Every structure is written in structure tokens, then in C-alpha cells.
Coordinates of C-alpha atoms and ligand atoms in Angstrom, one line a residue:
X1 CA 18.8 -19.8 7.3
X2 CA 17.7 -17.0 9.8
X3 CA 15.2 -18.8 12.6
X4 CA 14.9 -16.1 14.8
X5 CA 11.0 -14.7 15.2
X6 CA 10.3 -11.1 13.6
X7 CA 9.2 -9.6 16.9
X8 CA 7.8 -6.2 15.6
X9 CA 5.4 -8.6 13.4
X10 CA 3.8 -9.7 16.9
X11 CA 0.6 -8.0 17.8
X12 CA 0.6 -7.5 21.6
X13 CA -1.3 -10.6 22.7
X14 CA 1.5 -12.6 20.5
X15 CA 4.3 -11.1 22.1
X16 CA 2.9 -11.2 25.9
X17 CA 3.0 -15.0 25.2
X18 CA 6.0 -14.9 23.5
X19 CA 8.0 -13.0 26.5
X20 CA 6.0 -15.4 29.0
X21 CA 7.9 -18.1 27.2
X22 CA 11.1 -16.1 28.5
X23 CA 9.7 -16.0 32.1
X24 CA 8.7 -12.0 31.7
X25 CA 5.4 -10.6 33.0
X26 CA 2.7 -9.1 30.6
X27 CA 3.5 -5.2 31.5
X28 CA 7.1 -5.9 30.2
X29 CA 5.5 -7.2 26.8
X30 CA 3.3 -3.9 27.1
X31 CA 6.4 -1.7 27.6
X32 CA 8.3 -3.2 24.9
X33 CA 5.2 -3.2 22.5
X34 CA 5.2 0.5 23.3
X35 CA 8.9 0.9 22.7
X36 CA 8.3 -0.5 19.0
X37 CA 5.0 0.8 18.0
X38 CA 4.6 4.1 19.5
X39 CA 8.1 5.3 20.5
X40 CA 9.4 3.9 17.4
X41 CA 12.7 2.5 18.8
X42 CA 15.3 1.4 16.0
X43 CA 16.2 -1.4 18.2
X44 CA 16.6 -3.3 21.6
X45 CA 19.2 -1.1 23.2
X46 CA 17.1 2.0 22.9
X47 CA 14.4 0.2 25.4
X48 CA 16.3 1.7 28.5
X49 CA 13.3 0.9 30.9
X50 CA 13.6 -2.7 30.1
X51 CA 16.3 -4.6 32.3
X52 CA 19.4 -5.2 30.3
X53 CA 19.2 -9.0 30.8
X54 CA 15.9 -9.1 29.1
X55 CA 16.9 -7.0 25.9
X56 CA 20.3 -9.1 25.8
X57 CA 17.9 -12.1 25.5
X58 CA 15.6 -10.6 22.7
X59 CA 18.8 -10.2 20.9
X60 CA 19.5 -13.2 20.6
X61 CA 16.1 -14.6 20.0
X62 CA 14.6 -12.4 17.6
X63 CA 15.4 -9.9 14.8
X64 CA 14.3 -6.7 15.1
X65 CA 13.5 -5.1 11.5
X66 CA 14.6 -2.0 10.5
X67 CA 14.9 0.3 7.4
X68 CA 18.0 2.1 5.7
X69 CA 17.3 5.5 4.0
X70 CA 18.9 5.0 0.7
X71 CA 17.6 7.8 -1.2
X72 CA 14.7 11.0 -0.5
X73 CA 13.2 12.8 -3.2
X74 CA 11.3 16.1 -2.2
X75 CA 9.3 17.3 -4.9
X76 CA 9.8 21.3 -5.0
X77 CA 5.9 21.6 -7.0
X78 CA 4.0 20.4 -3.5
X79 CA 6.5 19.2 -0.9
X80 CA 5.5 15.6 -1.5
X81 CA 8.5 13.4 -0.5
X82 CA 9.5 9.8 -2.1
X83 CA 11.5 7.6 -0.2
X84 CA 13.6 4.4 -1.2
X85 CA 14.4 2.2 1.8
X86 CA 17.1 -0.7 2.2
X87 CA 15.9 -3.8 3.9
X88 CA 17.7 -6.2 5.7
X89 CA 18.3 -8.9 2.4
X90 CA 19.3 -5.8 0.4
X91 CA 16.2 -5.5 -1.4
X92 CA 14.3 -1.9 -1.5
X93 CA 11.0 -0.8 -1.7
X94 CA 9.5 2.9 -2.1
X95 CA 7.1 4.8 0.1
X96 CA 5.5 8.1 -0.5
X97 CA 4.6 10.9 1.9
X98 CA 2.1 13.5 1.1
X99 CA 0.7 16.6 2.8
X100 CA -2.6 17.4 2.9
X101 CA -4.9 20.2 4.5
X102 CA -6.2 17.1 6.5
X103 CA -3.1 15.4 7.9
X104 CA -0.1 13.6 6.4
X105 CA -0.7 10.6 4.3
X106 CA 2.1 7.7 3.7
X107 CA 1.5 5.2 0.5
X108 CA 3.3 2.3 1.3
X109 CA 4.4 -0.9 -0.8
X110 CA 3.2 -4.3 0.2
X111 CA 5.5 -6.5 -1.8
X112 CA 8.9 -6.4 -3.5
X113 CA 8.1 -6.1 -7.0
X114 CA 4.6 -7.6 -8.1
X115 CA 3.4 -10.7 -10.1
X116 CA 0.0 -9.0 -11.1
X117 CA 1.4 -7.9 -14.7
X118 CA -0.8 -4.7 -15.4
X119 CA 0.4 -3.2 -18.6
X120 CA 1.1 0.4 -17.5
X121 CA 2.3 -0.1 -14.4
X122 CA 6.5 0.1 -13.2
X123 CA 6.3 -2.1 -10.3
X124 CA 5.5 -5.2 -12.3
X125 CA 8.0 -5.2 -15.0
X126 CA 10.4 -7.2 -13.1
X127 CA 8.0 -9.9 -11.6
X128 CA 7.8 -10.6 -7.7
X129 CA 10.6 -10.8 -5.7
X130 CA 8.8 -11.6 -2.5
X131 CA 6.5 -10.5 0.0
X132 CA 6.9 -7.9 2.8
X133 CA 6.5 -8.9 6.5
X134 CA 4.2 -7.1 8.5
X135 CA 6.9 -5.2 10.4
X136 CA 8.7 -4.1 7.2
X137 CA 5.1 -2.5 6.1
X138 CA 5.2 -0.7 9.7
X139 CA 8.5 0.1 9.4
X140 CA 8.1 2.6 6.2
X141 CA 5.6 4.5 8.1
X142 CA 7.8 4.4 11.2
X143 CA 10.8 5.3 9.3
X144 CA 9.1 8.4 7.6
X145 CA 7.2 9.8 10.8
X146 CA 10.8 9.7 12.4
X147 CA 12.2 11.4 9.3
X148 CA 9.8 13.9 8.8
X149 CA 9.1 14.6 12.7
X150 CA 5.3 14.6 11.7
X151 CA 2.6 12.5 12.9
X152 CA 1.0 10.5 10.1
X153 CA -2.4 10.4 10.0
X154 CA -3.4 8.2 6.8
X155 CA -2.1 5.5 5.3
X156 CA -2.8 3.6 1.8
X157 CA -1.6 0.7 0.9
X158 CA -1.0 1.6 -2.9
X159 CA 2.7 1.1 -3.5
X160 CA 4.4 -1.5 -5.3
X161 CA 2.7 -5.2 -4.8
X162 CA -0.7 -6.3 -4.9
X163 CA -1.5 -6.2 -0.8
X164 CA -4.6 -9.4 -1.5
X165 CA -1.3 -11.5 -2.9
X166 CA 0.3 -11.1 0.6
X167 CA -3.0 -11.3 2.8
X168 CA -1.7 -12.9 6.2
X169 CA 0.8 -10.4 6.1
X170 CA -1.4 -7.5 5.3
X171 CA -4.0 -8.2 7.9
X172 CA -1.6 -8.4 10.9
X173 CA -0.1 -5.1 9.5
X174 CA -3.6 -3.6 9.6
X175 CA -4.2 -4.7 13.0
X176 CA -0.7 -3.5 14.4
X177 CA -1.0 -0.2 12.5
X178 CA -4.8 0.5 14.0
X179 CA -4.2 -1.0 17.5
X180 CA -4.6 1.6 20.2
X181 CA -1.9 0.2 22.2
X182 CA 0.5 1.2 18.7
X183 CA 0.4 4.4 16.5
X184 CA -3.7 3.9 16.6
X185 CA -4.2 5.3 13.2
X186 CA -7.8 5.2 12.6
X187 CA -9.0 2.3 10.6
X188 CA -11.6 4.7 8.6
X189 CA -8.2 6.8 7.5
X190 CA -6.1 3.3 5.9
X191 CA -6.9 2.7 2.4
X192 CA -6.2 -0.8 0.7
X193 CA -6.3 -1.0 -2.8
X194 CA -6.4 -4.3 -4.8
X195 CA -6.4 -4.8 -8.6
X196 CA -9.7 -7.2 -8.2
X197 CA -8.7 -10.8 -6.2
X198 CA -12.4 -11.6 -5.5
X199 CA -11.7 -14.3 -3.1
X200 CA -9.8 -11.9 -0.9
X201 CA -11.9 -9.1 -1.3
X202 CA -14.7 -11.2 0.1
X203 CA -12.6 -12.4 2.9
X204 CA -11.4 -8.9 3.7
X205 CA -15.2 -7.9 4.2
X206 CA -15.3 -10.6 6.6
X207 CA -12.6 -9.0 9.2
X208 CA -14.9 -6.7 10.7
X209 CA -12.4 -3.8 9.8
X210 CA -13.6 -0.2 8.7
X211 CA -11.0 0.2 6.3
X212 CA -11.5 1.6 2.9
X213 CA -11.4 -1.0 -0.2
X214 CA -10.1 0.8 -3.2
X215 CA -10.7 -1.5 -6.3
X216 CA -8.2 -0.7 -9.6
X217 CA -10.8 -0.9 -12.3
X218 CA -9.4 0.8 -15.0
X219 CA -11.9 -0.8 -17.5
X220 CA -15.4 -1.0 -18.0
X221 CA -15.8 -4.2 -20.2
X222 CA -13.9 -7.5 -19.7
X223 CA -12.4 -7.5 -23.2
X224 CA -10.7 -4.2 -22.5
X225 CA -9.7 -4.9 -18.9
X226 CA -7.9 -8.0 -20.0
X227 CA -5.9 -6.0 -22.5
X228 CA -4.8 -3.6 -19.7
X229 CA -4.8 -6.1 -16.6
X230 CA -4.1 -9.8 -16.6
X231 CA -5.9 -10.5 -13.8
X232 CA -8.9 -9.6 -15.7
X233 CA -8.4 -13.2 -17.3
X234 CA -9.4 -14.8 -13.6
X235 CA -12.1 -12.6 -12.7
X236 CA -14.7 -11.0 -14.5
X237 CA -16.2 -7.2 -13.7
X238 CA -19.7 -8.6 -12.8
X239 CA -17.9 -10.9 -10.0
X240 CA -15.9 -7.6 -8.9
X241 CA -19.1 -5.7 -8.7
X242 CA -20.6 -8.3 -6.6
X243 CA -17.6 -8.6 -4.3
X244 CA -17.7 -4.6 -4.0
X245 CA -21.4 -4.7 -3.2
X246 CA -20.6 -7.4 -0.5
X247 CA -17.8 -5.3 1.0
X248 CA -20.3 -2.4 1.5
X249 CA -23.1 -4.6 2.6
X250 CA -20.6 -6.3 5.3
X251 CA -18.8 -3.0 6.4
X252 CA -21.0 -0.2 5.3
X253 CA -17.7 1.4 4.1
X254 CA -18.2 2.9 0.5
X255 CA -16.0 1.7 -2.2
X256 CA -13.4 3.6 -3.8
X257 CA -13.0 2.9 -7.6
X258 CA -9.5 3.8 -9.3
X259 CA -9.8 4.5 -13.1
X260 CA -6.4 5.3 -14.5
X261 CA -7.4 7.2 -17.7
X262 CA -4.8 6.3 -20.7
X263 CA -5.1 8.3 -23.9
X264 CA -7.1 6.8 -26.4
X265 CA -7.8 3.3 -24.5
X266 CA -10.4 3.9 -22.0
X267 CA -11.3 7.6 -22.0
X268 CA -13.8 7.9 -24.2
X269 CA -17.4 9.3 -23.7
X270 CA -18.6 6.0 -24.1
X271 CA -16.3 4.6 -21.3
X272 CA -17.8 7.0 -19.2
X273 CA -21.4 6.1 -19.9
X274 CA -20.5 2.4 -19.3
X275 CA -18.6 3.3 -16.1
X276 CA -22.0 5.4 -14.7
X277 CA -23.7 2.0 -15.3
X278 CA -21.2 0.1 -13.5
X279 CA -20.9 2.4 -10.8
X280 CA -24.9 3.7 -10.2
X281 CA -26.0 0.6 -8.5
X282 CA -23.2 0.8 -6.0
X283 CA -22.1 3.1 -3.1
X284 CA -18.6 4.3 -4.1
X285 CA -16.5 6.8 -5.2
X286 CA -14.3 7.3 -8.6
X287 CA -11.2 8.0 -8.5
X288 CA -9.7 9.3 -11.8
X289 CA -6.0 9.1 -12.2
X290 CA -4.2 10.3 -15.4
X291 CA -1.8 7.4 -16.5
X292 CA 1.7 8.5 -15.5
X293 CA 3.6 7.1 -18.7
X294 CA 6.7 4.7 -17.9
X295 CA 9.2 4.6 -20.3
X296 CA 9.0 1.0 -21.1
X297 CA 5.2 1.1 -22.3
X298 CA 3.8 3.4 -25.0
X299 CA 0.8 4.5 -23.0
X300 CA 0.1 8.2 -23.0
X301 CA -1.9 10.3 -20.7
X302 CA -5.4 11.7 -21.9
X303 CA -5.6 15.4 -22.8
X304 CA -6.6 17.7 -19.9
X305 CA -9.5 18.5 -21.8
X306 CA -10.9 14.8 -22.3
X307 CA -10.2 14.0 -18.5
X308 CA -12.2 16.8 -18.0
X309 CA -15.0 16.0 -20.0
X310 CA -14.9 12.6 -18.7
X311 CA -15.6 13.7 -15.1
X312 CA -18.4 16.2 -16.4
X313 CA -20.1 13.3 -17.8
X314 CA -19.9 11.2 -14.6
X315 CA -21.0 14.0 -12.4
X316 CA -24.1 15.0 -14.8
X317 CA -25.2 11.5 -13.8
X318 CA -24.7 12.1 -10.0
X319 CA -21.5 9.7 -9.8
X320 CA -19.3 10.6 -6.9
X321 CA -15.8 11.5 -8.6
X322 CA -12.5 13.3 -8.2
X323 CA -9.3 13.7 -10.4
X324 CA -6.4 12.5 -8.1
X325 CA -4.0 15.6 -7.9
X326 CA -0.7 14.5 -9.3
X327 CA 1.3 15.0 -6.3
X328 CA 5.3 14.6 -6.9
X329 CA 5.1 14.6 -10.7
X330 CA 8.9 15.7 -10.8
X331 CA 10.1 13.0 -8.6
X332 CA 9.4 9.7 -10.4
X333 CA 5.7 9.7 -9.2
X334 CA 4.6 6.7 -10.8
X335 CA 4.2 3.3 -8.7
X336 CA 8.1 1.6 -8.7
X337 CA 9.7 4.0 -10.7
X338 CA 11.8 5.0 -8.2
X339 CA 12.8 1.6 -7.4
X340 CA 13.1 0.7 -10.8
X341 CA 15.6 3.4 -11.4
X342 CA 17.7 2.0 -8.5
X343 CA 17.7 -1.5 -9.7
X344 CA 18.6 -0.4 -13.2
X345 CA 21.3 1.5 -12.4
X346 CA 22.7 -1.2 -10.2
X347 CA 22.0 -3.7 -12.9
X348 CA 24.4 -1.1 -15.2
X349 CA 27.1 -1.0 -12.7
X350 CA 27.0 -5.0 -12.8
X351 CA 26.9 -5.1 -16.5
X352 CA 29.6 -2.9 -16.8
X353 CA 31.7 -4.9 -14.2
X354 CA 31.4 -7.9 -16.3
X355 CA 32.1 -6.3 -19.6
Ligands
LIG401 N1 -1.8 -3.6 -6.7 C1 -2.5 -2.7 -6.0 C2 -2.2 -1.4 -5.4 C3 -1.0 -0.9 -6.1 S1 -1.2 0.2 -7.5 C4 -4.0 -2.4 -7.2 O1 -3.7 -2.7 -8.2 O2 -4.6 -1.8 -6.9 C5 -2.1 1.6 -6.7 C6 -3.0 2.5 -8.0 O3 -1.9 2.9 -9.0 C7 -3.8 1.1 -8.6 O4 -4.9 1.7 -9.2 C8 -2.7 1.3 -10.3 O5 -3.6 0.5 -11.3 C9 -2.5 2.5 -10.4 N2 -1.1 2.9 -11.5 C10 0.0 1.6 -11.5 N3 0.7 2.6 -12.4 C11 0.4 3.2 -12.6 C12 0.6 4.4 -13.7 N4 1.8 4.4 -14.6 N5 -0.2 5.5 -14.2 C13 -1.5 5.8 -13.4 N6 -1.9 4.8 -12.4 C14 -1.1 3.7 -12.4

């Protein structure tokens, strides 16, 4: 077993204490932190203003995570890029880079696989493999910034995985990501999306962060939600709404509701009326996502006219709503599809070899 500590997952205070135990002064910790989180060094050997002896000592004592770029897909429609990254243990994760008028946004994964079981989602089909370390979440952003040569200004934790199911690591990641000594991404430009793990949403509200919380709602009654999302068996919509209200009260941050429209399942006028009733009392924004069909499931997208009618109905009731632009539709756009294609291909190879 690997006993080495993961140096890139340490915040500056922890790193300072850690290096002090090796006899190093605090300014050395600051230099190293800058190499890791600002200059985005890919290993200790790049840290040329640190003494060689110190770098060698670190090499034996700590692991330094880095990602291997396995595949890059670029959308011909909108320039969106999708990356498949290899982790040290051979697992792969996917991340997406999107260019908007107001800056570049990266969507990262928080786990390898997922155990939440949402029926329309490709990321969860094989369950959870493992949690990602804070460093492995940071690395996705660092690698993309290096590969594209462009500064990342927005980060959304909306890739594979349920961030609230990897809470401690998520929190460490958020602190390092938004640290003024690191990449210094504004907390207001960071969004964490959850399928709705109520106690964690409440806990996050207490962390004194200015990040946006997005709730994947997708249905307006518990009965309907249970059919789409197993987590709805644990927490009711009433509890979710209370947790959202609490998050807003504690942070002053407007909540985002994600609502994936599935043809004939949750896209009727009645659904829109119920969604209005849920959203009205809260300070929120609704993001409508035309469901991205995956081959393992029957779900289909709502008709374009239905999506528009659904949106109009909400707007008429003064609900703040947008339809998510479908970025990278031509490049395995939905969560987990690229990783899945990769693991499917490996499986076929193994089966062929066995036959
Ligand atoms: N686990 C977190 C974040 C990951 S998914 C969560 O549930 O919020 C990010 C968003 O994409 C969620 O709203 C999720 O429900 C949605 N999603 C997943 N697969 C989708 C698909 N095939 N089509 C449309 N939306 C999808």
C-alpha cells in the first residue's frame, strides 16, 4: 500500500507544517505551494528555485499526482473540448472545457463512477469505483489550463460523481481552488451540483463559502422523482426545499435548480405549474436541460416546441429560467459517456482476449 502523503491535497497551512517537520522554513512552503497551484508544475523536478536536497526528500516522502491525457475530443459546433484523463491507478475520469463570452468554464468529475443511480445518467451505470482526491479534482483544471493555454475562470462540479458523497475531499478542493495563494478562482464562479443529499447541503451552508449550489431536481413530486432518482427515496422534495432555503439564508447565494426535461415523463404543463409552485417562494434560477439520451436507457428528449412551452410557462409566472445550451452535442456530451465508451472498449478487448 502507498503510505506516502498526497502533497497537492494540502492547503498552505498544512504544507507549511509538513515541511517544517523536514526542517524547512515557511517561505519554502510558500514557494512550493506556488509551484503546485500557480505555476502548475508537473513534478518536484520543475521546482528549480528549491534546493535539490529538499526536492529529493519530497520525492521520497510524498506522492505528486498528475494526469495522463488519454483522449481529447473537440466539438466542431462550438469548440467545446472533452478530456479523458488517466489517474495513477489506471482509472479514467472525464472533464469538459467550454468557452463562453465571459470566460472559460471547466466541468470536473468528483468521483470515479457514482453510486446514486439516477436513471438517465451514464456515469452511474457501473456504480462507484472510488472517490477522487482533492489533488485529482484540481489536476483536471490545471491540466486543462495547461493544455489549452487559456485561463480558467469558472468551475462547475457537474461531471461524473456526486460531490456531496465525497464531502471532505470536495471541501479541501474548494478551499485550495479559491485560495488567493493558488489559482485564486472566485468562489462566486464555482458551482457544486448535487442530486440532493440534504444533511450535506445544510453542512455546506455552514462553510462560509460564496459558491453556487445547484440542485438536480428533475421532478416536482416525490413519486415522480423516485422513478428517476433513487436518492428521492431518502429525502423528500419538502426537505430539499427547506435545505435550499437554509442555504440561501446562510450564504445569500441564489440556488440553481437543474431540471432535465425527459419527453413524456416530466415535461407537461402540469409539471411546469408544479415547478413554479416549488420555485416561487425561493430565490432561485432554473436551468432546463434537454435530456441527453444514453444508449442504455429509453429516455428521449422533449420536442423543441415542448421545451419552449415549458420555459414560457415558467417565465409567465416570473420564474428566472434558462435553457442550457447544449455544448458539445457531437462529442459524447452527456456525463460519463466518454469514460464509458473507453471502459466499454477495454471490456471488449478483455473479452476478446479471453475468448
Ligand atoms: N451528481 C451531481 C452532479 C453530476 S450530474 C448531481 O446529480 O447534480 C450534473 C447534472 O447533469 C445533473 O443535474 C444530472 O442530473 C444531469 N444529467 C446527468 N445525465 C444526464 C443526461 N443524460 N441528460 C441530461 N442531464 C443529465
